[in-house]
Coordinates of C-alpha atoms and ligand atoms in Angstrom, one line a residue:
Chain A
X115 CA 7.9 -15.8 -3.9
X116 CA 10.5 -13.2 -4.5
X117 CA 10.2 -9.9 -2.9
X118 CA 9.4 -7.8 -6.0
X119 CA 6.7 -10.2 -7.0
X120 CA 5.3 -10.1 -3.5
X121 CA 5.1 -6.3 -3.7
X122 CA 3.4 -6.4 -7.0
X123 CA 0.9 -8.9 -5.7
X124 CA 0.1 -7.0 -2.6
X125 CA -0.6 -3.8 -4.5
X126 CA -2.6 -5.7 -7.1
X127 CA -4.7 -7.3 -4.4
X128 CA -5.4 -4.0 -2.8
X129 CA -6.5 -2.4 -6.0
X130 CA -8.7 -5.3 -6.9
X131 CA -10.4 -5.1 -3.5
X132 CA -10.7 -1.3 -3.9
X133 CA -12.8 -1.9 -7.0
X134 CA -15.1 -4.4 -5.3
X135 CA -15.4 -2.7 -1.9
X136 CA -17.0 0.2 -3.6
X137 CA -20.0 0.3 -5.9
X138 CA -17.6 1.2 -8.8
X139 CA -17.1 -2.4 -9.9
X140 CA -20.7 -3.3 -10.0
X141 CA -21.9 -0.1 -11.6
X142 CA -19.1 -0.5 -14.2
X143 CA -19.8 -4.1 -15.0
X144 CA -23.5 -3.6 -15.4
X145 CA -23.1 -0.5 -17.6
X146 CA -20.4 -2.3 -19.7
X147 CA -22.6 -5.3 -20.2
X148 CA -25.6 -3.2 -21.0
X149 CA -23.8 -1.1 -23.6
X150 CA -22.0 -4.0 -25.1
X151 CA -25.4 -5.8 -25.5
X152 CA -27.1 -2.7 -26.8
X153 CA -24.5 -2.0 -29.5
X154 CA -24.4 -5.6 -30.5
X155 CA -28.0 -6.4 -30.6
X156 CA -29.6 -3.2 -31.7
X157 CA -27.0 -1.2 -33.6
X158 CA -25.2 -4.1 -35.3
X159 CA -28.5 -5.9 -35.8
X160 CA -27.0 -9.1 -34.6
X161 CA -30.2 -11.2 -35.1
X162 CA -31.3 -9.6 -38.3
X163 CA -27.9 -10.0 -39.9
X164 CA -28.7 -13.6 -39.7
X165 CA -25.1 -14.7 -39.5
X166 CA -23.4 -16.3 -36.6
X167 CA -20.6 -13.8 -36.7
X168 CA -19.3 -11.8 -33.8
X169 CA -17.9 -8.8 -35.7
X170 CA -21.0 -6.8 -34.7
X171 CA -20.0 -7.4 -31.2
X172 CA -16.3 -6.8 -31.3
X173 CA -16.4 -3.8 -33.6
X174 CA -17.8 -1.6 -30.8
X175 CA -15.2 -2.5 -28.2
X176 CA -12.7 0.2 -29.1
X177 CA -15.4 2.9 -28.6
X178 CA -16.8 1.4 -25.5
X179 CA -13.3 1.1 -24.0
X180 CA -12.5 4.6 -25.0
X181 CA -15.1 5.9 -22.6
X182 CA -15.3 3.2 -20.0
X183 CA -11.6 2.2 -19.4
X184 CA -10.5 5.7 -18.4
X185 CA -13.2 5.6 -15.7
X186 CA -11.6 2.5 -14.3
X187 CA -8.0 3.8 -14.7
X188 CA -8.4 7.4 -13.7
X189 CA -8.2 6.9 -9.9
X190 CA -5.2 4.6 -10.0
X191 CA -2.7 7.4 -9.4
X192 CA -4.6 10.6 -9.3
X193 CA -6.3 9.4 -6.1
X194 CA -3.1 8.4 -4.5
X195 CA -1.7 11.8 -5.2
X196 CA -4.7 13.7 -4.1
X197 CA -5.1 11.9 -0.8
X198 CA -1.3 11.7 -0.1
X199 CA -1.2 7.9 0.2
X200 CA 1.5 8.0 -2.4
X201 CA 3.7 9.2 0.3
X202 CA 3.0 6.0 2.2
X203 CA 3.2 3.7 -0.8
X204 CA 6.6 5.0 -1.8
X205 CA 8.1 4.8 1.7
X206 CA 7.4 1.2 2.4
X207 CA 10.0 -0.3 0.2
X208 CA 7.8 -0.5 -2.9
X209 CA 9.3 0.8 -6.1
X210 CA 7.3 2.8 -8.6
X211 CA 7.6 0.0 -11.1
X212 CA 6.3 -2.6 -8.7
X213 CA 3.4 -0.4 -7.7
X214 CA 2.4 0.5 -11.2
X215 CA 2.6 -3.2 -12.3
X216 CA 0.4 -4.1 -9.4
X217 CA -2.2 -1.5 -10.3
X218 CA -2.0 -2.3 -14.0
X219 CA -2.6 -6.0 -13.3
X220 CA -5.5 -5.3 -11.0
X221 CA -7.2 -2.9 -13.5
X222 CA -6.6 -5.2 -16.4
X223 CA -7.9 -8.3 -14.7
X224 CA -10.9 -6.3 -13.8
X225 CA -11.5 -5.4 -17.4
X226 CA -11.0 -9.0 -18.4
X227 CA -13.6 -10.1 -15.9
X228 CA -16.1 -7.6 -17.4
X229 CA -15.1 -9.0 -20.8
X230 CA -15.6 -12.6 -19.8
X231 CA -19.0 -11.8 -18.5
X232 CA -20.1 -11.0 -22.1
X233 CA -19.9 -14.8 -22.7
X234 CA -23.7 -14.8 -23.4
X235 CA -23.0 -13.1 -26.8
X236 CA -20.9 -15.9 -28.2
X237 CA -23.3 -18.4 -26.7
X238 CA -26.1 -16.7 -28.5
X239 CA -24.1 -16.9 -31.7
X240 CA -23.5 -20.6 -31.2
X241 CA -27.2 -21.1 -30.6
X242 CA -28.0 -19.2 -33.8
X243 CA -25.5 -20.9 -36.0
X244 CA -22.1 -22.3 -36.0
X245 CA -19.5 -19.6 -35.6
X246 CA -15.8 -20.3 -35.9
X247 CA -14.4 -21.0 -32.5
X248 CA -11.0 -19.8 -33.5
X249 CA -12.4 -16.5 -34.6
X250 CA -14.2 -16.0 -31.3
X251 CA -11.1 -16.8 -29.5
X252 CA -8.9 -14.4 -31.4
X253 CA -11.6 -11.8 -31.2
X254 CA -11.6 -12.0 -27.4
X255 CA -7.8 -12.1 -27.4
X256 CA -7.8 -8.8 -29.4
X257 CA -10.4 -7.2 -27.2
X258 CA -8.5 -8.2 -24.1
X259 CA -5.2 -6.8 -25.4
X260 CA -7.0 -3.7 -26.5
X261 CA -8.4 -3.3 -22.9
X262 CA -4.9 -3.7 -21.6
X263 CA -3.5 -1.0 -23.9
X264 CA -6.3 1.4 -22.8
X265 CA -5.7 0.7 -19.2
X266 CA -2.0 1.4 -19.6
X267 CA -2.8 4.7 -21.4
X268 CA -5.3 5.6 -18.7
X269 CA -2.8 4.8 -16.0
X270 CA -0.3 7.1 -17.6
X271 CA -2.8 10.1 -17.7
X272 CA -3.7 9.2 -14.1
X273 CA -0.1 9.6 -13.0
X274 CA 0.1 13.0 -14.7
X275 CA -2.4 14.7 -12.4
X276 CA -4.0 14.8 -9.0
X277 CA -7.4 15.5 -10.7
X278 CA -9.4 12.5 -11.8
X279 CA -11.5 14.5 -14.2
X280 CA -8.4 15.7 -16.1
X281 CA -7.0 12.3 -16.1
X282 CA -10.3 10.9 -17.6
X283 CA -10.4 13.5 -20.3
X284 CA -6.8 13.1 -21.3
X285 CA -7.2 9.3 -21.5
X286 CA -10.3 9.7 -23.7
X287 CA -8.4 11.9 -26.0
X288 CA -5.5 9.5 -26.3
X289 CA -7.9 6.7 -26.9
X290 CA -9.7 8.7 -29.6
X291 CA -6.4 9.4 -31.3
X292 CA -5.4 5.7 -31.2
X293 CA -8.7 4.7 -32.7
X294 CA -9.0 7.5 -35.3
X295 CA -5.4 7.5 -36.5
X296 CA -6.2 4.3 -38.4
X297 CA -9.9 4.6 -39.0
X298 CA -10.5 4.4 -42.7
X299 CA -12.7 7.5 -43.0
X300 CA -10.0 9.5 -41.3
X301 CA -7.1 8.1 -43.1
X302 CA -8.9 8.6 -46.4
X303 CA -9.5 12.2 -45.5
X304 CA -5.9 12.6 -44.4
X305 CA -4.5 11.1 -47.5
X306 CA -6.2 13.8 -49.7
X307 CA -3.6 16.4 -48.6
X308 CA -1.0 14.6 -46.5
X309 CA 1.8 12.6 -48.1
X310 CA 1.3 8.9 -47.9
X311 CA 4.2 8.1 -45.6
X312 CA 2.8 10.5 -43.0
X313 CA -0.7 8.9 -43.3
X314 CA 0.9 5.5 -42.9
X315 CA 3.1 6.7 -40.1
X316 CA 0.1 8.1 -38.1
X317 CA -2.0 5.1 -38.9
X318 CA 0.7 2.7 -37.7
X319 CA 0.0 4.0 -34.2
X320 CA -3.6 3.1 -34.4
X321 CA -5.2 0.2 -32.7
X322 CA -7.5 -0.5 -35.5
X323 CA -5.6 -2.5 -38.1
X324 CA -4.2 -4.7 -35.4
X325 CA -7.5 -5.1 -33.7
X326 CA -9.3 -5.8 -36.9
X327 CA -6.9 -8.5 -37.9
X328 CA -7.6 -10.3 -34.7
X329 CA -11.3 -9.9 -35.2
X330 CA -11.0 -11.6 -38.5
X331 CA -9.4 -14.5 -36.8
X332 CA -5.8 -13.8 -37.9
X333 CA -3.4 -14.1 -35.0
X334 CA -0.3 -12.5 -36.2
X335 CA 2.7 -12.1 -33.9
X336 CA 3.2 -8.6 -35.1
X337 CA -0.3 -7.6 -34.0
X338 CA 0.4 -9.1 -30.6
X339 CA 3.7 -7.3 -30.5
X340 CA 2.0 -4.0 -31.3
X341 CA -0.3 -4.3 -28.3
X342 CA 2.5 -5.4 -26.0
X343 CA 4.6 -2.5 -27.1
X344 CA 1.8 0.1 -26.5
X345 CA 1.4 -1.4 -23.0
X346 CA 5.1 -1.4 -22.3
X347 CA 5.6 2.1 -23.6
X348 CA 2.7 3.5 -21.5
X349 CA 3.9 1.7 -18.4
X350 CA 7.4 3.0 -19.0
X351 CA 6.0 6.5 -19.4
X352 CA 4.1 6.2 -16.2
X353 CA 7.2 5.1 -14.4
X354 CA 9.1 8.1 -15.7
X355 CA 6.3 10.5 -14.6
X356 CA 6.1 8.8 -11.1
X357 CA 9.8 9.1 -10.6
X358 CA 9.8 12.7 -11.4
X359 CA 6.6 13.9 -10.0
X360 CA 6.0 11.9 -6.8
X361 CA 7.2 14.7 -4.7
X362 CA 4.2 16.8 -5.8
Chain B
X7 CA 22.1 5.4 12.2
X8 CA 21.0 8.5 10.3
X9 CA 23.5 10.8 8.9
X10 CA 22.4 13.9 6.9
X11 CA 25.0 15.9 5.2
X12 CA 24.3 19.4 4.0
X13 CA 20.8 18.7 2.8
X14 CA 19.3 21.3 0.5
X15 CA 15.9 21.2 -1.1
X16 CA 14.5 23.8 -3.4
X17 CA 10.9 24.1 -4.5
X18 CA 11.2 26.3 -7.6
X19 CA 12.9 29.5 -6.4
X20 CA 12.1 28.8 -2.8
X21 CA 14.7 27.0 -0.6
X22 CA 12.8 25.0 1.9
X23 CA 15.8 23.3 3.5
X24 CA 19.1 25.0 3.4
X25 CA 22.1 23.0 4.4
X26 CA 20.9 20.8 7.2
X27 CA 23.4 18.3 8.7
X28 CA 23.1 16.0 11.7
X29 CA 24.0 12.6 12.8
X30 CA 22.0 10.4 15.2
X31 CA 22.9 7.1 16.8
X32 CA 21.0 4.4 18.5
X33 CA 19.1 5.3 21.6
X34 CA 18.3 8.8 20.6
X35 CA 15.0 10.5 20.4
X36 CA 15.6 13.4 18.3
X37 CA 13.1 16.2 18.4
X38 CA 12.8 18.4 15.4
X39 CA 11.5 21.8 16.2
X40 CA 10.9 25.0 14.3
X41 CA 8.2 27.5 13.3
X42 CA 5.7 26.6 10.6
X43 CA 7.4 26.4 7.2
X44 CA 10.8 25.9 8.7
X45 CA 11.5 22.8 6.7
X46 CA 10.9 20.1 9.2
X47 CA 8.5 18.0 7.1
X48 CA 10.7 18.5 4.0
X49 CA 13.8 17.3 5.9
X50 CA 12.0 14.2 7.2
X51 CA 10.7 13.4 3.8
X52 CA 14.2 13.5 2.5
X53 CA 15.3 11.1 5.2
X54 CA 12.3 8.8 4.4
X55 CA 13.4 8.5 0.8
X56 CA 10.1 10.1 -0.5
X57 CA 11.7 13.3 -1.6
X58 CA 15.1 13.4 -3.3
X59 CA 17.3 16.2 -2.0
X60 CA 18.3 18.9 -4.4
X61 CA 21.8 18.4 -3.0
X62 CA 23.4 16.8 -0.1
X63 CA 23.0 13.2 1.1
X64 CA 21.2 11.2 3.8
X65 CA 22.7 7.9 4.9
X66 CA 20.5 5.5 6.8
X67 CA 22.5 2.7 8.3
X68 CA 25.2 3.5 5.8
X69 CA 22.8 3.4 2.8
X70 CA 22.5 6.5 0.6
X71 CA 18.7 7.0 0.7
X72 CA 18.6 8.8 -2.7
X73 CA 20.5 5.9 -4.4
X74 CA 18.7 2.9 -2.8
X75 CA 15.5 4.1 -1.1
X76 CA 14.1 0.6 -1.1
X77 CA 16.8 -0.9 1.1
X78 CA 16.9 2.1 3.3
X79 CA 13.2 2.0 3.8
X80 CA 13.4 -1.5 5.2
X81 CA 14.8 0.0 8.4
X82 CA 12.5 2.9 8.5
X83 CA 8.9 3.3 9.8
X84 CA 7.6 6.6 8.5
X85 CA 4.5 8.4 9.6
X86 CA 3.8 11.4 7.3
X87 CA 2.4 14.6 8.7
X88 CA -0.9 14.3 6.9
X89 CA -1.5 10.8 8.1
X90 CA -2.5 9.6 4.6
X91 CA -4.5 6.3 4.7
X92 CA -6.5 4.4 2.1
X93 CA -10.0 5.6 2.9
X94 CA -11.7 2.6 1.3
X95 CA -10.1 0.1 3.6
X96 CA -10.7 -1.0 7.2
X97 CA -8.1 -0.5 9.8
X98 CA -7.0 -4.1 9.9
X99 CA -7.3 -4.4 6.1
X100 CA -5.0 -1.5 5.7
X101 CA -2.5 -2.8 8.2
X102 CA -2.5 -6.2 6.5
X103 CA -1.8 -4.5 3.2
X104 CA 1.2 -2.7 4.6
X105 CA 2.4 -5.8 6.3
X106 CA 2.2 -7.7 3.0
X107 CA 4.1 -5.0 1.2
X108 CA 6.6 -5.1 4.0
X109 CA 7.1 -8.8 3.2
X110 CA 5.0 -10.7 5.7
X111 CA 2.4 -13.2 4.8
X112 CA 0.1 -15.7 6.4
X113 CA 0.2 -16.2 10.2
X114 CA 3.3 -14.0 10.5
X115 CA 1.4 -11.1 8.9
X116 CA -1.6 -11.6 11.1
X117 CA 0.3 -11.7 14.3
X118 CA 2.2 -8.6 13.4
X119 CA -1.0 -6.8 12.6
X120 CA -2.5 -7.9 15.8
X121 CA 0.4 -6.7 17.8
X122 CA 0.4 -3.3 16.1
X123 CA -3.3 -3.0 16.8
X124 CA -2.7 -3.8 20.4
X125 CA 0.2 -1.5 20.8
X126 CA -1.7 1.5 19.3
X127 CA -5.0 0.6 21.1
X128 CA -6.8 0.2 17.9
X129 CA -8.9 -2.8 19.1
X130 CA -12.2 -1.0 19.1
X131 CA -11.9 0.2 15.5
X132 CA -10.1 -2.7 13.9
X133 CA -12.9 -3.5 11.6
X134 CA -14.1 0.0 11.1
X135 CA -13.7 1.8 7.7
X136 CA -10.9 4.3 7.7
X137 CA -13.1 6.9 6.2
X138 CA -15.2 7.0 9.4
X139 CA -12.4 7.2 11.9
X140 CA -11.9 10.1 14.2
X141 CA -8.7 12.1 13.8
X142 CA -7.0 10.5 16.8
X143 CA -7.7 7.0 15.5
X144 CA -6.4 7.9 12.1
X145 CA -3.3 9.2 13.7
X146 CA -2.9 5.9 15.6
X147 CA -3.6 3.8 12.6
X148 CA -0.8 5.6 10.8
X149 CA 1.5 5.1 13.7
X150 CA 0.6 1.4 13.9
X151 CA 1.6 1.1 10.3
X152 CA 5.2 2.2 11.1
X153 CA 5.7 -0.6 13.7
X154 CA 4.7 -3.6 11.6
X155 CA 8.2 -4.5 10.5
X156 CA 10.0 -3.5 13.7
X157 CA 12.1 -0.9 12.1
X158 CA 15.3 0.5 13.6
X159 CA 14.4 4.0 12.7
X160 CA 11.1 5.7 13.3
X161 CA 10.4 9.0 11.5
X162 CA 7.3 10.6 13.0
X163 CA 6.1 13.9 11.7
X164 CA 4.0 15.4 14.5
X165 CA 3.0 12.0 16.0
X166 CA 0.9 13.3 18.9
X167 CA -0.9 16.1 17.0
X168 CA -4.6 15.7 17.6
X169 CA -4.4 13.0 20.3
X170 CA -6.2 13.3 23.5
X171 CA -4.1 13.8 26.7
X172 CA -4.2 10.2 27.6
X173 CA -3.2 9.0 24.2
X174 CA -0.4 11.6 24.0
X175 CA 0.9 10.1 27.2
X176 CA 0.6 6.6 25.8
X177 CA 2.4 7.5 22.6
X178 CA 5.2 9.2 24.5
X179 CA 5.6 6.2 26.7
X180 CA 5.8 4.0 23.6
X181 CA 8.3 6.2 21.9
X182 CA 10.5 6.3 25.0
X183 CA 10.3 2.6 25.4
X184 CA 11.2 1.9 21.8
X185 CA 14.0 4.3 21.6
X186 CA 16.5 2.3 23.6
X187 CA 17.2 0.0 20.7
X188 CA 16.3 2.5 18.0
X189 CA 16.4 6.0 16.7
X190 CA 13.3 8.0 16.8
X191 CA 13.2 11.3 14.9
X192 CA 10.0 13.3 15.5
X193 CA 8.8 16.7 14.7
X194 CA 6.6 18.6 17.0
X195 CA 5.3 21.9 18.1
X196 CA 4.7 20.7 21.7
X197 CA 7.7 21.8 23.6
X198 CA 6.7 20.0 26.8
X199 CA 6.9 16.8 24.7
X200 CA 10.4 17.6 23.8
X201 CA 11.3 17.9 27.4
X202 CA 9.5 14.8 28.3
X203 CA 10.9 12.4 25.7
X204 CA 13.6 13.8 23.5
X205 CA 17.2 13.2 24.3
X206 CA 18.2 15.7 21.7
X207 CA 16.5 18.7 20.0
X208 CA 17.3 20.4 16.8
X209 CA 15.7 23.7 16.1
X210 CA 15.4 24.7 12.5
X211 CA 14.3 28.0 11.2
X212 CA 14.2 29.2 7.6
X213 CA 15.6 25.8 6.5
X214 CA 18.7 26.1 8.7
X215 CA 19.7 24.4 11.9
X216 CA 19.8 27.1 14.5
X217 CA 20.3 25.0 17.6
X218 CA 21.2 21.4 18.3
X219 CA 21.5 20.3 21.8
X220 CA 19.9 18.3 24.7
X221 CA 16.7 19.9 25.9
X222 CA 18.2 20.5 29.3
X223 CA 21.2 22.4 27.9
X224 CA 18.9 24.3 25.5
X225 CA 17.0 25.6 28.4
X226 CA 20.1 27.1 29.9
X227 CA 20.2 29.4 26.9
X228 CA 17.0 31.1 28.1
X229 CA 17.6 34.6 29.5
X230 CA 15.4 33.5 32.3
X231 CA 17.7 30.5 33.2
X232 CA 18.7 30.8 36.8
X233 CA 16.7 34.0 37.2
X234 CA 15.5 34.4 40.8
X235 CA 12.0 35.6 41.6
X236 CA 11.4 36.6 45.1
X237 CA 9.0 38.5 47.4
X238 CA 10.9 40.3 50.1
X239 CA 10.0 43.0 52.6
X240 CA 12.6 45.5 53.5
X241 CA 14.2 48.7 52.1
X242 CA 15.5 49.1 48.6
X243 CA 15.4 45.4 47.6
X244 CA 15.5 46.0 43.8
X245 CA 18.3 48.6 44.0
X246 CA 20.5 46.5 46.3
X247 CA 20.1 43.4 44.2
X248 CA 20.8 45.3 41.0
X249 CA 24.2 46.3 42.4
X250 CA 25.3 42.7 42.9
X251 CA 28.2 41.9 40.5
X252 CA 26.6 38.8 39.0
X253 CA 23.3 40.4 38.2
X254 CA 22.4 41.5 34.7
X255 CA 19.2 43.3 35.5
X256 CA 16.3 43.5 38.0
X257 CA 12.7 43.8 37.2
X258 CA 9.9 44.6 39.6
X259 CA 6.6 42.9 38.8
X260 CA 3.2 44.4 39.3
X261 CA 2.5 42.3 42.4
X262 CA 5.6 43.5 44.1
X263 CA 7.8 40.5 43.4
X264 CA 11.3 41.1 42.1
X265 CA 12.8 39.2 39.3
X266 CA 16.6 39.1 39.2
X267 CA 18.3 38.1 36.0
X268 CA 21.9 36.8 36.3
X269 CA 24.7 37.5 33.9
X270 CA 25.1 34.7 31.4
X271 CA 26.4 31.5 33.0
X272 CA 26.1 32.9 36.5
X273 CA 24.1 31.5 39.4
X274 CA 22.8 34.1 41.8
X275 CA 20.5 32.4 44.2
X276 CA 23.0 31.9 47.0
X277 CA 24.2 35.4 46.8
X278 CA 20.7 36.8 46.9
X279 CA 19.9 34.7 50.0
X280 CA 23.0 35.9 51.7
X281 CA 22.2 39.5 50.9
X282 CA 18.7 39.1 52.2
X283 CA 20.0 37.8 55.5
X284 CA 22.5 40.5 55.8
X285 CA 19.9 43.2 55.2
X286 CA 17.3 41.4 57.4
X287 CA 14.7 41.3 54.7
X288 CA 11.7 39.0 55.3
X289 CA 11.6 36.7 52.3
X290 CA 8.2 35.1 51.9
X291 CA 8.6 33.5 48.5
X292 CA 11.7 32.6 46.4
X293 CA 12.0 30.6 43.2
X294 CA 14.8 29.8 40.8
X295 CA 13.8 29.7 37.2
X296 CA 14.9 26.6 35.3
X297 CA 14.5 28.3 32.0
X298 CA 11.8 27.4 29.6
X299 CA 12.1 25.8 26.2
X300 CA 9.3 28.1 24.9
X301 CA 11.4 31.1 25.7
X302 CA 14.5 29.6 24.1
X303 CA 12.5 28.6 21.0
X304 CA 11.1 32.1 20.8
X305 CA 14.4 33.8 21.4
X306 CA 16.2 31.7 18.7
X307 CA 13.5 31.7 16.0
X308 CA 12.3 35.2 16.6
X309 CA 15.8 36.6 16.1
X310 CA 15.9 34.6 12.8
X311 CA 12.7 36.3 11.8
X312 CA 13.9 39.7 12.6
X313 CA 17.1 39.1 10.7
X314 CA 15.0 38.2 7.7
X315 CA 13.0 41.3 8.1
X316 CA 16.1 43.4 8.2
X317 CA 17.4 41.7 5.1
X318 CA 14.3 42.4 3.2
Ligands
ATP268 N1 5.8 20.5 -2.6 C1 6.2 21.7 -2.3 N2 6.1 22.7 -3.3 C2 6.5 23.9 -3.0 N3 6.8 24.4 -1.8 C3 6.9 23.5 -0.8 C4 6.5 22.1 -1.0 N4 6.7 21.4 0.2 C5 7.1 22.3 1.1 N5 7.2 23.6 0.5 C6 7.6 24.8 1.2 O1 8.8 24.5 1.9 C7 8.8 25.2 3.2 C8 9.0 24.2 4.3 O2 7.9 23.4 4.4 P1 7.7 22.2 5.5 O3 6.5 21.5 5.2 O4 9.0 21.4 5.5 O5 7.6 23.0 6.8 P2 7.4 22.5 8.3 O6 8.6 22.9 9.1 O7 7.1 21.1 8.3 O8 6.2 23.3 8.8 P3 4.9 23.0 9.7 O9 5.4 23.2 11.1 O10 3.9 23.9 9.3 O11 4.6 21.5 9.5 C9 7.5 25.9 3.2 O12 7.8 27.3 2.9 C10 6.6 25.3 2.2 O13 5.7 26.2 1.7
MG269 MG1 5.5 19.9 8.8

């Protein structure tokens, strides 16, 4: 294994353990599953709708992630900076890029694990009817990518500050913007007074159109590229912040 | 192995390090001294590659640390002043993590961790959570972390701060033993430590190097260096000694003893003894001062402070 990959792995392993060595992981997973179930079964009236369709399940994920992912991501850098361990991390031959990739991978995998644990929902759908397997897959794919994008954004705000609360709030605001920028009620409102190109421009930042396409079972390379570019951009921004602010 | 050239570091309007230069080679234990806020930690951070200098360069084994910190850090073991540790890990878990990041895996990793645990006497706490360690054990854990990859250069920011006397001794032994093949640069406020282990001492004050010498030679800068303290019975001891050509001044202590300060660079013990014999004094106690690092430290850094006051 080459050296850079080894550094990334070591950091990822540490972060992964840090989740599970504390109650954070368990509390988070339980709350996530409970909320996901609550939204799906009571708000979206999964049973009553009578259709074996998972849109009632996936449609809530952007909102759930908006609140929960920042809670997973907020400590990633803020804690390192508060406790001073960043001084250790950045003097043992690890580059900021390697460290942030390691942390990103750990946090993303953690979210994916939580997501995988919702498997009972599609199983229920299969039990109730015969949903389209491809749609379930692309729905999960979209949700996984969405989680990655939120993690990357949360990691960016975490690098900005030593304070986890501030990091959390900033991440929620970014998440809210990325949801609402393309949310039809908001774009409709915006289009009443703003020129169309501006509305479209703002909307093109949004998760929603890309996420919804995947929910419908349409796997378009452009949507995948959108999520990838949000992630890469946020990771890059994090790296810039780290390089300029490590020295407190 | 370390070469610092005209290091400057500004924090906003404040200049924390102001043109520090030094060069250290293998086998040196360099003690970094100075009052609080002098810029010791800031300088060490720049050498470690954590903090980029505002200007100036540090070379570690010929590598410019600001340009390629990762390569430079391969030869450096660094213990920060605040002994930061991952609170959520155990001692051995933490050391394993650092060993992995340092590029070791499997059995190699484990044996290095075991060795570091042994060297820093961490056996009793190896499976304890770091958040429950006492200060001294935190200190040692952080020290152990610096040894994992057998670095050629150790940067230790106040390594014995908070250790009990036994452990202080152990750590000093360890530093001395390791230094033969390496460079150790440490900062400390304990001057006896400097005398005990450092082969060279740099005193900085207000971000500037104000003295750079061996501890032994630094001591000779003390005004008390070679001063003679004696208890003698006879007539006019103080006056007679005050008239000797090599004597700067004479001071009579409350208990009747007389302290004779030599002019700079002069040694006066023999002369005093000869005078005492000639005058038939009964000398009951005589001692030649070797000079104390404390005094030199105070002399040098206090003058800096007063200079600053005058400037303000
Ligand atoms: N990140 C920072 N931001 C602003 N000022 C800083 C920062 N780090 C250090 N300083 C200032 O730089 C000066 C030198 O600090 P430094 O920590 O190097 O001192 P020191 O010699 O290690 O002191 P001590 O003996 O107390 O450890 C101090 O005036 C300090 O307040
Ligand atoms: Mg300091």
